[in-house]
Amino acid sequence: MLWQSPEQLEALLCRLVSWESRSGTQGEIQFPFNLREELSRLEYYTANPDFITLHDAGKGRNALSALYKNPNAQKTIVLISHFDTVHTKEFGSNSQLAFEPKKLIEHFKERIDDFPEEVQKDIESDEYLFGRGAMDMKAGLALHIHLIEKAIEEDWPINLLLVTVPDEEVDSAGMRAAVEKLDGIRIENDLDFSLFLNSEPSFTQYPDDPNYYFYSGSIGKIMPSALFYGVETHVGEPLRGLNAHYMAAFMSQKMEFSDAFSEEEYGEKTPLPITLKYYDLKEDYSAQTSNHVATLYNVFTMKQNAADIFNMYHNLVEETMDECQKHYESLCNREGVRPVGTIRTLSYKALHDYMTDKYGSEKVESIISEYVGRSDLDDREKSLHIANRMVTYCKELAPLAVTLFAPPFYPPVNASEEPLVRSLASLANNFLMENHDIEPREIHYFNGISDLSYVTYDNYDDSWESYKSNTPVWGRTYSIPFEEMQKLQTPFINIGPFGKDPHKLTERLHRKNAFEITPKLLEKVMEHCMR
């Protein structure tokens, strides 16, 4: 067998890490082809090549699925992972070492004084494997490959469907594409999905956190955004206009760390909102004030849906712009000048409808098409530029704040009360306590954001219509297969290996946990599901 012993698993992971697959690179495009070749070392896939399939995820990228099918079984466990990684700029000129774990640890040992004490201990202990993606999350993929091989060799009376995707670290285009194919794979192969098993690593909850976690839900992430369109003026006559930066500053002050969107479930709280990106859409430097500025805000959710968030956010922007107006008018009174106007607040849908009424749908579509076709802009920039261009055609609305959504959107999901998940939580606790003296802790909403957001969408929720109508690039360069997601009403759990410092120079994986303990735990999960 190829991937069963701890040594074999570590060698497999080192090979996966060596196939650099940073988001947006050629390596990410090539990775699934390398993986298909690796899996084809198993005679099972040589005999059944159609059981390995690539699924187009856009921009040359592909998700990969690999099916182990027992002819007498319908029950199926779907093994979910992602193979893209974040970039390696923090490695500087040594970025290539990020993909060579054996060389990287020696490099770190030579410079051990450069690291904090906790990291020094882990470097010297040889208990950790360092490298980009070693923890997040190629170890999870390696464990799934291990399960596939074991199922084949031991003829497990269950089906396993490995699904590994690109782009999780950016927009989850890979998972969104894979979800559109899952129901077809299920029907074609007469499968009954009984569990989605993700193996994202155990993330620390605070600095130096030694605890091992598993997850029965995944937190939601949504990005309410705003375009602030003011009235331009010369800097020598500042109150002859209304600076968009001035407007945006009021809103960022209101949103940053606001408790307006806070939720608490199972004793867990959503992290507070924060300004994620700030854009000045004035491209050049001049003595003219900027009349168009945009902001992206990060909001985490547990129960609130897209419509809940948008309604609350839009009202908050409206209230804040009223405060901005009052402050601005008081300045005008102090300086003895007349205000240039009253700030309005419109949703993107309202702006879209206003412009359609004024110019017709053909003109509106030409603006949208112009920006969605630009390869130099990402989906967030496209969204903001579309709204901005519409306002330039409707300047009678200025000064104006436009509320909208920018991609991506990760719906919150939770399976904590599912009977199968409760039994698996008990199994994990008993196995780890009895065999390894590890007391695991259940997190009900994985706060690292994950592709699980796209597998079990609320069957009765239609709030996504609000998301669609207020997302400028919806249906062009960004979409979410909500209808397909609603078909996947299946329990899920996230059980993965222990590591530290994801997305950092010192990203590392605990070798014993990853190559000895977690494989056995996942095998126990498989056994439980086969009953």
Short mmCIF file of C-alpha atoms in Angstrom, two decimals:
data_model
loop_
_atom_site.label_atom_id
_atom_site.label_comp_id
_atom_site.label_asym_id
_atom_site.label_seq_id
_atom_site.Cartn_x
_atom_site.Cartn_y
_atom_site.Cartn_z
CA MET A 1 0.00 0.00 0.00
CA LEU A 2 1.16 3.51 -0.81
CA TRP A 3 -0.21 5.91 1.80
CA GLN A 4 -0.92 4.04 5.04
CA SER A 5 2.06 4.26 7.39
CA PRO A 6 3.01 7.55 9.08
CA GLU A 7 6.15 7.66 6.96
CA GLN A 8 4.16 7.14 3.76
CA LEU A 9 1.65 9.79 4.74
CA GLU A 10 4.38 12.31 5.48
CA ALA A 11 6.05 11.58 2.15
CA LEU A 12 2.72 12.05 0.39
CA LEU A 13 2.14 15.37 2.11
CA CYS A 14 5.63 16.59 1.23
CA ARG A 15 4.88 15.70 -2.38
CA LEU A 16 1.58 17.60 -2.29
CA VAL A 17 3.31 20.62 -0.73
CA SER A 18 6.01 20.50 -3.41
CA TRP A 19 3.31 21.01 -6.04
CA GLU A 20 3.02 24.69 -5.25
CA SER A 21 -0.55 25.82 -5.77
CA ARG A 22 -0.80 29.40 -4.59
CA SER A 23 -4.15 30.94 -5.46
CA GLY A 24 -4.15 32.51 -8.91
CA THR A 25 -0.94 30.86 -10.13
CA GLN A 26 -0.10 28.29 -12.78
CA GLY A 27 0.63 25.88 -9.93
CA GLU A 28 -3.01 26.02 -8.86
CA ILE A 29 -4.02 25.18 -12.43
CA GLN A 30 -1.58 22.26 -12.67
CA PHE A 31 -2.25 20.73 -9.25
CA PRO A 32 -5.34 18.59 -10.07
CA PHE A 33 -3.54 17.07 -13.06
CA ASN A 34 -0.65 16.05 -10.80
CA LEU A 35 -3.13 14.65 -8.29
CA ARG A 36 -4.96 12.68 -10.94
CA GLU A 37 -1.66 11.10 -11.94
CA GLU A 38 -0.87 10.34 -8.29
CA LEU A 39 -4.25 8.67 -7.68
CA SER A 40 -3.84 6.68 -10.88
CA ARG A 41 -1.02 4.79 -9.20
CA LEU A 42 -3.86 2.77 -7.64
CA GLU A 43 -4.95 -0.12 -9.85
CA TYR A 44 -8.54 0.70 -8.95
CA TYR A 45 -8.36 3.94 -10.94
CA THR A 46 -6.40 2.36 -13.74
CA ALA A 47 -9.32 -0.03 -14.12
CA ASN A 48 -11.93 2.73 -13.55
CA PRO A 49 -10.45 5.92 -15.03
CA ASP A 50 -13.91 7.53 -15.31
CA PHE A 51 -14.13 7.57 -11.51
CA ILE A 52 -11.62 10.45 -11.50
CA THR A 53 -13.13 13.60 -13.00
CA LEU A 54 -11.98 17.18 -13.44
CA HIS A 55 -14.62 19.91 -13.11
CA ASP A 56 -14.12 23.32 -14.70
CA ALA A 57 -13.84 26.07 -12.06
CA GLY A 58 -12.99 28.94 -14.42
CA LYS A 59 -9.71 30.68 -15.32
CA GLY A 60 -8.11 27.36 -16.28
CA ARG A 61 -8.65 25.86 -12.83
CA ASN A 62 -10.32 22.55 -12.07
CA ALA A 63 -11.80 20.82 -9.08
CA LEU A 64 -11.16 17.07 -8.91
CA SER A 65 -13.46 14.30 -7.76
CA ALA A 66 -12.43 10.67 -7.20
CA LEU A 67 -15.04 8.05 -6.44
CA TYR A 68 -14.59 4.76 -4.60
CA LYS A 69 -17.79 2.82 -5.32
CA ASN A 70 -18.82 -0.36 -3.61
CA PRO A 71 -21.28 -2.11 -5.98
CA ASN A 72 -23.51 -3.13 -3.07
CA ALA A 73 -23.68 0.24 -1.29
CA GLN A 74 -25.56 3.50 -1.71
CA LYS A 75 -24.45 5.23 1.47
CA THR A 76 -21.74 7.75 0.57
CA ILE A 77 -19.34 9.96 2.48
CA VAL A 78 -18.13 13.03 0.60
CA LEU A 79 -14.55 14.01 1.54
CA ILE A 80 -14.06 17.76 1.03
CA SER A 81 -10.74 19.62 0.83
CA HIS A 82 -9.05 22.47 -0.99
CA PHE A 83 -5.61 22.40 -2.56
CA ASP A 84 -4.89 26.09 -3.13
CA THR A 85 -2.75 27.98 -0.64
CA VAL A 86 -2.09 31.59 0.20
CA HIS A 87 0.98 33.26 -1.22
CA THR A 88 4.53 33.23 0.17
CA LYS A 89 5.67 36.86 0.18
CA GLU A 90 6.66 36.63 3.84
CA PHE A 91 9.38 34.12 2.83
CA GLY A 92 11.13 36.83 0.81
CA SER A 93 13.92 35.52 -1.40
CA ASN A 94 13.52 32.06 0.16
CA SER A 95 9.98 31.53 -1.16
CA GLN A 96 10.94 28.27 -2.91
CA LEU A 97 11.76 26.74 0.49
CA ALA A 98 8.08 27.11 1.42
CA PHE A 99 7.41 24.09 -0.80
CA GLU A 100 10.29 21.97 0.49
CA PRO A 101 9.50 21.04 4.12
CA LYS A 102 12.73 19.12 4.75
CA LYS A 103 14.94 21.97 3.56
CA LEU A 104 12.77 24.57 5.24
CA ILE A 105 13.18 23.13 8.73
CA GLU A 106 16.97 23.11 8.30
CA HIS A 107 16.83 26.71 7.12
CA PHE A 108 14.81 27.65 10.20
CA LYS A 109 17.23 25.82 12.51
CA GLU A 110 20.10 27.87 11.11
CA ARG A 111 18.19 31.07 11.96
CA ILE A 112 16.41 29.93 15.07
CA ASP A 113 17.10 33.14 17.00
CA ASP A 114 14.89 35.02 14.53
CA PHE A 115 11.76 33.37 15.93
CA PRO A 116 9.64 33.76 19.09
CA GLU A 117 10.31 31.31 21.91
CA GLU A 118 7.29 29.12 21.22
CA VAL A 119 8.28 28.72 17.56
CA GLN A 120 11.88 27.98 18.54
CA LYS A 121 10.69 25.11 20.73
CA ASP A 122 8.65 23.66 17.88
CA ILE A 123 11.56 23.96 15.44
CA GLU A 124 13.94 22.19 17.81
CA SER A 125 11.44 19.49 18.77
CA ASP A 126 11.18 17.98 15.25
CA GLU A 127 7.53 17.35 16.11
CA TYR A 128 6.32 19.75 13.41
CA LEU A 129 6.39 19.83 9.63
CA PHE A 130 6.74 23.36 8.27
CA GLY A 131 5.72 24.54 4.81
CA ARG A 132 3.12 26.46 2.85
CA GLY A 133 -0.07 24.43 2.80
CA ALA A 134 1.28 21.73 5.10
CA MET A 135 -1.37 22.68 7.64
CA ASP A 136 -3.90 24.59 5.51
CA MET A 137 -4.88 22.24 4.09
CA LYS A 138 -2.93 19.69 2.11
CA ALA A 139 -2.65 17.48 5.18
CA GLY A 140 -6.44 17.11 5.08
CA LEU A 141 -6.27 16.08 1.42
CA ALA A 142 -3.50 13.57 2.20
CA LEU A 143 -5.70 12.02 4.90
CA HIS A 144 -8.58 11.69 2.46
CA ILE A 145 -6.31 9.97 -0.06
CA HIS A 146 -5.29 7.62 2.75
CA LEU A 147 -8.97 6.79 3.38
CA ILE A 148 -9.67 6.18 -0.31
CA GLU A 149 -6.77 3.73 -0.59
CA LYS A 150 -7.79 1.90 2.58
CA ALA A 151 -11.40 1.64 1.42
CA ILE A 152 -10.25 0.13 -1.88
CA GLU A 153 -7.84 -2.34 -0.26
CA GLU A 154 -10.31 -3.46 2.42
CA ASP A 155 -13.44 -3.33 0.21
CA TRP A 156 -15.35 -1.09 2.58
CA PRO A 157 -19.14 -1.50 2.29
CA ILE A 158 -19.66 2.21 1.65
CA ASN A 159 -18.90 4.73 -1.08
CA LEU A 160 -16.36 7.53 -0.74
CA LEU A 161 -16.33 10.59 -2.99
CA LEU A 162 -13.19 12.69 -2.69
CA VAL A 163 -13.77 16.29 -3.79
CA THR A 164 -10.81 18.68 -3.72
CA VAL A 165 -11.05 22.19 -5.09
CA PRO A 166 -9.05 25.32 -5.98
CA ASP A 167 -9.66 28.93 -4.94
CA GLU A 168 -10.92 28.39 -1.38
CA GLU A 169 -8.53 31.07 -0.16
CA VAL A 170 -10.07 33.73 -2.42
CA ASP A 171 -13.64 33.31 -3.70
CA SER A 172 -14.34 29.55 -3.37
CA ALA A 173 -14.92 29.31 -7.12
CA GLY A 174 -13.78 25.68 -6.94
CA MET A 175 -16.36 24.62 -4.38
CA ARG A 176 -19.12 26.62 -6.03
CA ALA A 177 -18.33 24.83 -9.29
CA ALA A 178 -18.13 21.42 -7.62
CA VAL A 179 -21.50 21.85 -5.89
CA GLU A 180 -23.14 22.29 -9.28
CA LYS A 181 -21.84 18.83 -10.23
CA LEU A 182 -22.49 16.94 -6.98
CA ASP A 183 -26.16 16.20 -7.53
CA GLY A 184 -25.40 14.90 -11.02
CA ILE A 185 -22.67 12.62 -9.66
CA ARG A 186 -25.10 11.40 -7.01
CA ILE A 187 -27.82 10.56 -9.54
CA GLU A 188 -25.47 9.06 -12.13
CA ASN A 189 -23.87 6.68 -9.62
CA ASP A 190 -26.97 5.99 -7.49
CA LEU A 191 -25.37 7.44 -4.38
CA ASP A 192 -26.96 8.44 -1.09
CA PHE A 193 -24.97 11.23 0.55
CA SER A 194 -24.93 10.55 4.29
CA LEU A 195 -22.08 12.81 5.47
CA PHE A 196 -19.83 15.59 4.23
CA LEU A 197 -16.45 15.29 5.94
CA ASN A 198 -14.11 18.25 5.70
CA SER A 199 -10.63 18.06 7.19
CA GLU A 200 -9.58 21.68 7.58
CA PRO A 201 -7.03 21.75 10.39
CA SER A 202 -7.70 22.49 14.03
CA PHE A 203 -7.30 26.28 14.27
CA THR A 204 -6.16 27.96 17.48
CA GLN A 205 -8.70 30.22 19.19
CA TYR A 206 -6.10 32.42 20.91
CA PRO A 207 -2.28 32.80 20.96
CA ASP A 208 -0.46 29.68 22.19
CA ASP A 209 -3.73 27.74 22.30
CA PRO A 210 -2.83 24.03 22.85
CA ASN A 211 -6.35 22.63 22.41
CA TYR A 212 -7.55 20.31 19.67
CA TYR A 213 -10.82 21.30 18.01
CA PHE A 214 -13.33 19.74 15.67
CA TYR A 215 -16.18 21.66 14.06
CA SER A 216 -19.90 21.03 13.59
CA GLY A 217 -20.60 24.22 11.68
CA SER A 218 -18.93 26.97 9.69
CA ILE A 219 -19.30 30.70 10.22
CA GLY A 220 -20.81 32.87 7.52
CA LYS A 221 -19.00 35.78 5.88
CA ILE A 222 -20.62 38.54 3.88
CA MET A 223 -19.29 41.85 2.58
CA PRO A 224 -21.72 44.77 2.70
CA SER A 225 -20.05 47.59 0.82
CA ALA A 226 -20.66 51.20 -0.08
CA LEU A 227 -19.87 53.73 -2.77
CA PHE A 228 -19.71 57.29 -1.46
CA TYR A 229 -20.20 59.81 -4.24
CA GLY A 230 -19.69 63.40 -3.18
CA VAL A 231 -19.35 66.74 -4.96
CA GLU A 232 -15.88 67.63 -6.24
CA THR A 233 -14.22 70.95 -5.55
CA HIS A 234 -10.80 72.60 -5.50
CA VAL A 235 -8.89 72.09 -2.26
CA GLY A 236 -8.71 75.86 -1.93
CA GLU A 237 -12.52 75.97 -1.63
CA PRO A 238 -13.22 72.82 0.39
CA LEU A 239 -16.79 73.68 1.40
CA ARG A 240 -17.83 74.33 -2.19
CA GLY A 241 -18.04 70.56 -2.45
CA LEU A 242 -18.44 67.49 -0.29
CA ASN A 243 -15.42 65.21 -0.06
CA ALA A 244 -16.27 61.51 -0.45
CA HIS A 245 -13.49 60.70 2.03
CA TYR A 246 -15.36 62.74 4.61
CA MET A 247 -18.51 60.69 3.98
CA ALA A 248 -16.66 57.38 4.05
CA ALA A 249 -14.90 58.27 7.30
CA PHE A 250 -18.24 58.55 9.08
CA MET A 251 -19.28 55.11 7.88
CA SER A 252 -16.02 53.35 8.65
CA GLN A 253 -16.11 54.82 12.14
CA LYS A 254 -19.64 53.46 12.54
CA MET A 255 -18.92 49.99 11.12
CA GLU A 256 -15.51 49.25 12.59
CA PHE A 257 -16.01 47.02 15.67
CA SER A 258 -19.76 47.67 15.65
CA ASP A 259 -21.90 45.32 17.72
CA ALA A 260 -24.92 45.93 15.48
CA PHE A 261 -24.42 42.62 13.65
CA SER A 262 -23.20 40.56 16.60
CA GLU A 263 -24.57 37.08 17.18
CA GLU A 264 -24.00 34.47 19.85
CA GLU A 265 -24.82 30.77 19.53
CA TYR A 266 -23.66 27.86 21.70
CA GLY A 267 -21.65 30.37 23.75
CA GLU A 268 -19.66 31.41 20.67
CA LYS A 269 -19.65 34.96 19.34
CA THR A 270 -19.12 36.36 15.88
CA PRO A 271 -15.94 38.43 15.46
CA LEU A 272 -16.73 42.13 15.12
CA PRO A 273 -17.00 43.81 11.70
CA ILE A 274 -13.98 45.48 10.21
CA THR A 275 -13.14 47.57 7.16
CA LEU A 276 -11.51 45.12 4.78
CA LYS A 277 -10.64 47.39 1.87
CA TYR A 278 -10.76 51.10 1.07
CA TYR A 279 -10.73 52.44 -2.49
CA ASP A 280 -10.22 55.96 -3.79
CA LEU A 281 -11.64 55.76 -7.31
CA LYS A 282 -9.92 59.00 -8.29
CA GLU A 283 -6.99 57.60 -10.22
CA ASP A 284 -4.72 60.63 -10.49
CA TYR A 285 -3.25 63.17 -8.10
CA SER A 286 -4.56 66.71 -8.39
CA ALA A 287 -5.81 69.61 -6.31
CA GLN A 288 -9.36 68.42 -6.86
CA THR A 289 -11.06 66.57 -4.02
CA SER A 290 -12.13 62.98 -4.56
CA ASN A 291 -15.82 62.65 -5.25
CA HIS A 292 -15.93 58.85 -5.27
CA VAL A 293 -14.66 56.53 -2.56
CA ALA A 294 -15.68 52.95 -1.79
CA THR A 295 -15.34 50.65 1.19
CA LEU A 296 -15.73 46.92 1.82
CA TYR A 297 -16.81 45.73 5.26
CA ASN A 298 -16.37 42.22 6.60
CA VAL A 299 -19.34 40.89 8.60
CA PHE A 300 -19.51 37.40 10.13
CA THR A 301 -22.84 35.64 10.63
CA MET A 302 -24.29 32.62 12.39
CA LYS A 303 -28.05 32.76 11.91
CA GLN A 304 -28.67 36.02 10.05
CA ASN A 305 -29.24 35.68 6.32
CA ALA A 306 -28.33 38.01 3.47
CA ALA A 307 -31.59 39.95 3.62
CA ASP A 308 -31.24 40.45 7.39
CA ILE A 309 -27.73 41.84 6.98
CA PHE A 310 -28.55 44.08 4.02
CA ASN A 311 -31.60 45.64 5.66
CA MET A 312 -29.68 46.32 8.86
CA TYR A 313 -26.65 47.63 6.98
CA HIS A 314 -28.64 49.86 4.64
CA ASN A 315 -30.46 51.43 7.59
CA LEU A 316 -27.14 51.95 9.36
CA VAL A 317 -25.66 53.71 6.32
CA GLU A 318 -28.76 55.87 6.05
CA GLU A 319 -28.55 56.85 9.73
CA THR A 320 -24.82 57.52 9.46
CA MET A 321 -25.19 59.69 6.36
CA ASP A 322 -27.83 61.71 8.25
CA GLU A 323 -25.25 62.23 11.01
CA CYS A 324 -22.67 63.18 8.38
CA GLN A 325 -25.12 65.68 6.86
CA LYS A 326 -25.78 67.34 10.21
CA HIS A 327 -22.07 67.64 10.93
CA TYR A 328 -21.43 69.00 7.46
CA GLU A 329 -24.22 71.58 7.78
CA SER A 330 -22.87 72.74 11.13
CA LEU A 331 -19.49 73.34 9.46
CA CYS A 332 -21.19 75.28 6.68
CA ASN A 333 -23.02 77.41 9.24
CA ARG A 334 -19.77 78.07 11.08
CA GLU A 335 -18.03 79.13 7.87
CA GLY A 336 -21.01 81.04 6.49
CA VAL A 337 -21.45 79.01 3.28
CA ARG A 338 -24.43 77.21 1.76
CA PRO A 339 -24.39 73.35 1.75
CA VAL A 340 -24.04 71.81 -1.71
CA GLY A 341 -26.82 69.30 -1.13
CA THR A 342 -28.35 66.64 1.08
CA ILE A 343 -26.83 63.14 1.14
CA ARG A 344 -29.12 60.40 -0.14
CA THR A 345 -28.76 56.68 0.52
CA LEU A 346 -29.80 54.21 -2.20
CA SER A 347 -29.39 50.47 -2.53
CA TYR A 348 -27.68 49.21 -5.66
CA LYS A 349 -31.01 47.74 -6.77
CA ALA A 350 -32.67 51.15 -6.42
CA LEU A 351 -29.83 52.79 -8.36
CA HIS A 352 -30.07 50.11 -11.05
CA ASP A 353 -33.83 50.65 -11.34
CA TYR A 354 -33.44 54.45 -11.40
CA MET A 355 -30.92 54.33 -14.22
CA THR A 356 -32.98 51.79 -16.15
CA ASP A 357 -35.98 54.11 -15.98
CA LYS A 358 -33.84 57.05 -17.10
CA TYR A 359 -31.72 55.47 -19.87
CA GLY A 360 -33.20 52.05 -20.58
CA SER A 361 -31.95 48.54 -19.87
CA GLU A 362 -29.63 48.46 -22.89
CA LYS A 363 -27.51 51.30 -21.52
CA VAL A 364 -27.42 49.71 -18.07
CA GLU A 365 -26.30 46.39 -19.51
CA SER A 366 -23.58 48.08 -21.56
CA ILE A 367 -22.09 49.60 -18.38
CA ILE A 368 -22.17 46.27 -16.56
CA SER A 369 -20.66 44.44 -19.55
CA GLU A 370 -17.87 47.00 -19.87
CA TYR A 371 -16.62 46.30 -16.36
CA VAL A 372 -17.24 42.58 -16.03
CA GLY A 373 -15.13 42.13 -19.14
CA ARG A 374 -12.08 43.81 -17.64
CA SER A 375 -9.38 41.33 -16.65
CA ASP A 376 -7.44 43.96 -14.68
CA LEU A 377 -10.20 44.20 -12.04
CA ASP A 378 -11.31 41.60 -9.52
CA ASP A 379 -14.96 41.01 -8.67
CA ARG A 380 -14.93 43.51 -5.84
CA GLU A 381 -13.45 46.27 -8.00
CA LYS A 382 -15.86 45.45 -10.84
CA SER A 383 -18.80 45.77 -8.46
CA LEU A 384 -17.72 49.18 -7.22
CA HIS A 385 -16.86 50.52 -10.67
CA ILE A 386 -20.27 49.46 -12.03
CA ALA A 387 -22.06 51.39 -9.28
CA ASN A 388 -19.70 54.34 -9.74
CA ARG A 389 -20.28 54.56 -13.48
CA MET A 390 -24.04 54.43 -13.00
CA VAL A 391 -23.87 57.38 -10.64
CA THR A 392 -21.85 59.40 -13.18
CA TYR A 393 -24.90 59.13 -15.45
CA CYS A 394 -27.20 60.17 -12.61
CA LYS A 395 -25.23 62.92 -10.90
CA GLU A 396 -28.42 64.66 -9.91
CA LEU A 397 -28.53 62.03 -7.13
CA ALA A 398 -25.24 63.22 -5.60
CA PRO A 399 -24.16 63.52 -2.86
CA LEU A 400 -25.02 59.87 -2.54
CA ALA A 401 -24.17 56.68 -0.66
CA VAL A 402 -24.89 53.46 -2.55
CA THR A 403 -25.20 50.26 -0.53
CA LEU A 404 -24.33 46.96 -2.18
CA PHE A 405 -22.78 43.55 -1.69
CA ALA A 406 -19.33 42.62 -2.99
CA PRO A 407 -18.21 38.98 -3.37
CA PRO A 408 -17.56 36.59 -1.82
CA PHE A 409 -20.47 35.38 0.29
CA TYR A 410 -20.15 32.38 2.61
CA PRO A 411 -23.53 31.42 4.10
CA PRO A 412 -23.40 30.23 7.72
CA VAL A 413 -24.11 26.53 8.20
CA ASN A 414 -24.54 24.41 11.29
CA ALA A 415 -25.15 20.70 11.83
CA SER A 416 -24.55 20.55 15.58
CA GLU A 417 -27.95 19.06 16.37
CA GLU A 418 -27.88 16.39 13.67
CA PRO A 419 -28.02 12.90 15.30
CA LEU A 420 -25.12 11.60 13.20
CA VAL A 421 -22.99 14.61 14.12
CA ARG A 422 -23.79 14.19 17.79
CA SER A 423 -22.72 10.55 17.65
CA LEU A 424 -19.52 11.45 15.79
CA ALA A 425 -18.75 14.15 18.35
CA SER A 426 -19.07 11.53 21.09
CA LEU A 427 -16.90 9.11 19.10
CA ALA A 428 -14.14 11.72 18.64
CA ASN A 429 -14.20 12.61 22.32
CA ASN A 430 -14.02 8.99 23.49
CA PHE A 431 -11.35 7.94 20.98
CA LEU A 432 -9.02 10.84 21.71
CA MET A 433 -9.47 10.74 25.48
CA GLU A 434 -9.10 6.97 25.84
CA ASN A 435 -6.24 6.49 23.41
CA HIS A 436 -4.27 9.74 23.45
CA ASP A 437 -5.32 11.65 26.56
CA ILE A 438 -6.53 14.49 24.33
CA GLU A 439 -9.71 16.25 25.39
CA PRO A 440 -11.13 17.64 22.14
CA ARG A 441 -13.37 20.67 22.06
CA GLU A 442 -16.28 21.15 19.73
CA ILE A 443 -16.61 24.45 17.91
CA HIS A 444 -20.08 25.00 16.49
CA TYR A 445 -19.01 27.62 13.96
CA PHE A 446 -15.57 27.18 12.38
CA ASN A 447 -14.18 30.71 12.37
CA GLY A 448 -11.63 30.13 9.63
CA ILE A 449 -14.34 30.25 6.91
CA SER A 450 -14.67 27.09 4.84
CA ASP A 451 -16.16 25.49 1.75
CA LEU A 452 -18.71 23.74 3.98
CA SER A 453 -20.75 26.94 3.57
CA TYR A 454 -21.81 25.64 0.17
CA VAL A 455 -23.01 22.13 0.98
CA THR A 456 -26.13 22.42 3.12
CA TYR A 457 -27.96 25.68 2.49
CA ASP A 458 -31.21 26.24 4.39
CA ASN A 459 -33.91 24.52 2.35
CA TYR A 460 -36.49 27.18 3.20
CA ASP A 461 -34.42 30.34 2.87
CA ASP A 462 -34.92 32.63 -0.10
CA SER A 463 -33.07 35.66 1.25
CA TRP A 464 -30.43 35.13 -1.40
CA GLU A 465 -32.74 37.02 -3.78
CA SER A 466 -31.72 40.14 -1.84
CA TYR A 467 -28.08 39.19 -2.32
CA LYS A 468 -28.51 38.69 -6.07
CA SER A 469 -30.28 42.00 -6.67
CA ASN A 470 -27.69 44.05 -4.76
CA THR A 471 -24.53 42.39 -6.12
CA PRO A 472 -23.52 44.19 -9.35
CA VAL A 473 -21.56 41.28 -10.84
CA TRP A 474 -24.16 38.63 -9.99
CA GLY A 475 -24.68 36.16 -12.82
CA ARG A 476 -21.75 37.57 -14.78
CA THR A 477 -18.48 36.86 -12.99
CA TYR A 478 -19.87 35.69 -9.65
CA SER A 479 -22.73 33.46 -8.62
CA ILE A 480 -23.61 30.93 -5.96
CA PRO A 481 -25.58 27.77 -6.83
CA PHE A 482 -28.18 28.27 -4.10
CA GLU A 483 -30.71 25.89 -5.66
CA GLU A 484 -28.14 23.10 -5.95
CA MET A 485 -26.95 23.77 -2.40
CA GLN A 486 -30.50 23.38 -1.12
CA LYS A 487 -30.58 19.86 -2.58
CA LEU A 488 -27.66 18.83 -0.37
CA GLN A 489 -29.47 18.48 2.94
CA THR A 490 -26.77 16.28 4.45
CA PRO A 491 -25.04 16.31 7.87
CA PHE A 492 -21.44 17.49 7.93
CA ILE A 493 -18.49 17.68 10.28
CA ASN A 494 -14.95 19.04 10.11
CA ILE A 495 -12.25 16.86 11.65
CA GLY A 496 -8.67 17.58 10.69
CA PRO A 497 -5.09 17.55 12.02
CA PHE A 498 -3.59 19.91 14.59
CA GLY A 499 -1.27 22.67 13.49
CA LYS A 500 -0.28 26.25 14.12
CA ASP A 501 0.11 29.59 12.34
CA PRO A 502 -1.89 29.15 9.14
CA HIS A 503 -1.07 31.78 6.50
CA LYS A 504 2.15 32.73 8.30
CA LEU A 505 5.85 32.11 7.68
CA THR A 506 5.78 29.60 10.54
CA GLU A 507 2.76 27.57 9.33
CA ARG A 508 3.30 24.10 10.70
CA LEU A 509 1.64 20.74 11.23
CA HIS A 510 1.97 18.46 14.25
CA ARG A 511 3.42 15.30 12.75
CA LYS A 512 2.15 12.72 15.26
CA ASN A 513 -1.33 14.19 15.27
CA ALA A 514 -1.47 14.36 11.48
CA PHE A 515 0.16 11.06 10.56
CA GLU A 516 -0.79 8.79 13.47
CA ILE A 517 -3.71 10.09 15.53
CA THR A 518 -6.04 11.77 13.02
CA PRO A 519 -5.84 8.94 10.44
CA LYS A 520 -7.07 6.48 13.06
CA LEU A 521 -9.78 8.89 14.19
CA LEU A 522 -11.03 9.32 10.62
CA GLU A 523 -11.03 5.56 10.13
CA LYS A 524 -13.23 5.30 13.24
CA VAL A 525 -15.56 7.87 11.68
CA MET A 526 -15.74 5.72 8.55
CA GLU A 527 -16.47 2.60 10.58
CA HIS A 528 -19.24 4.36 12.45
CA CYS A 529 -20.85 5.51 9.20
CA MET A 530 -20.67 1.99 7.74
CA ARG A 531 -22.94 0.58 10.44
#
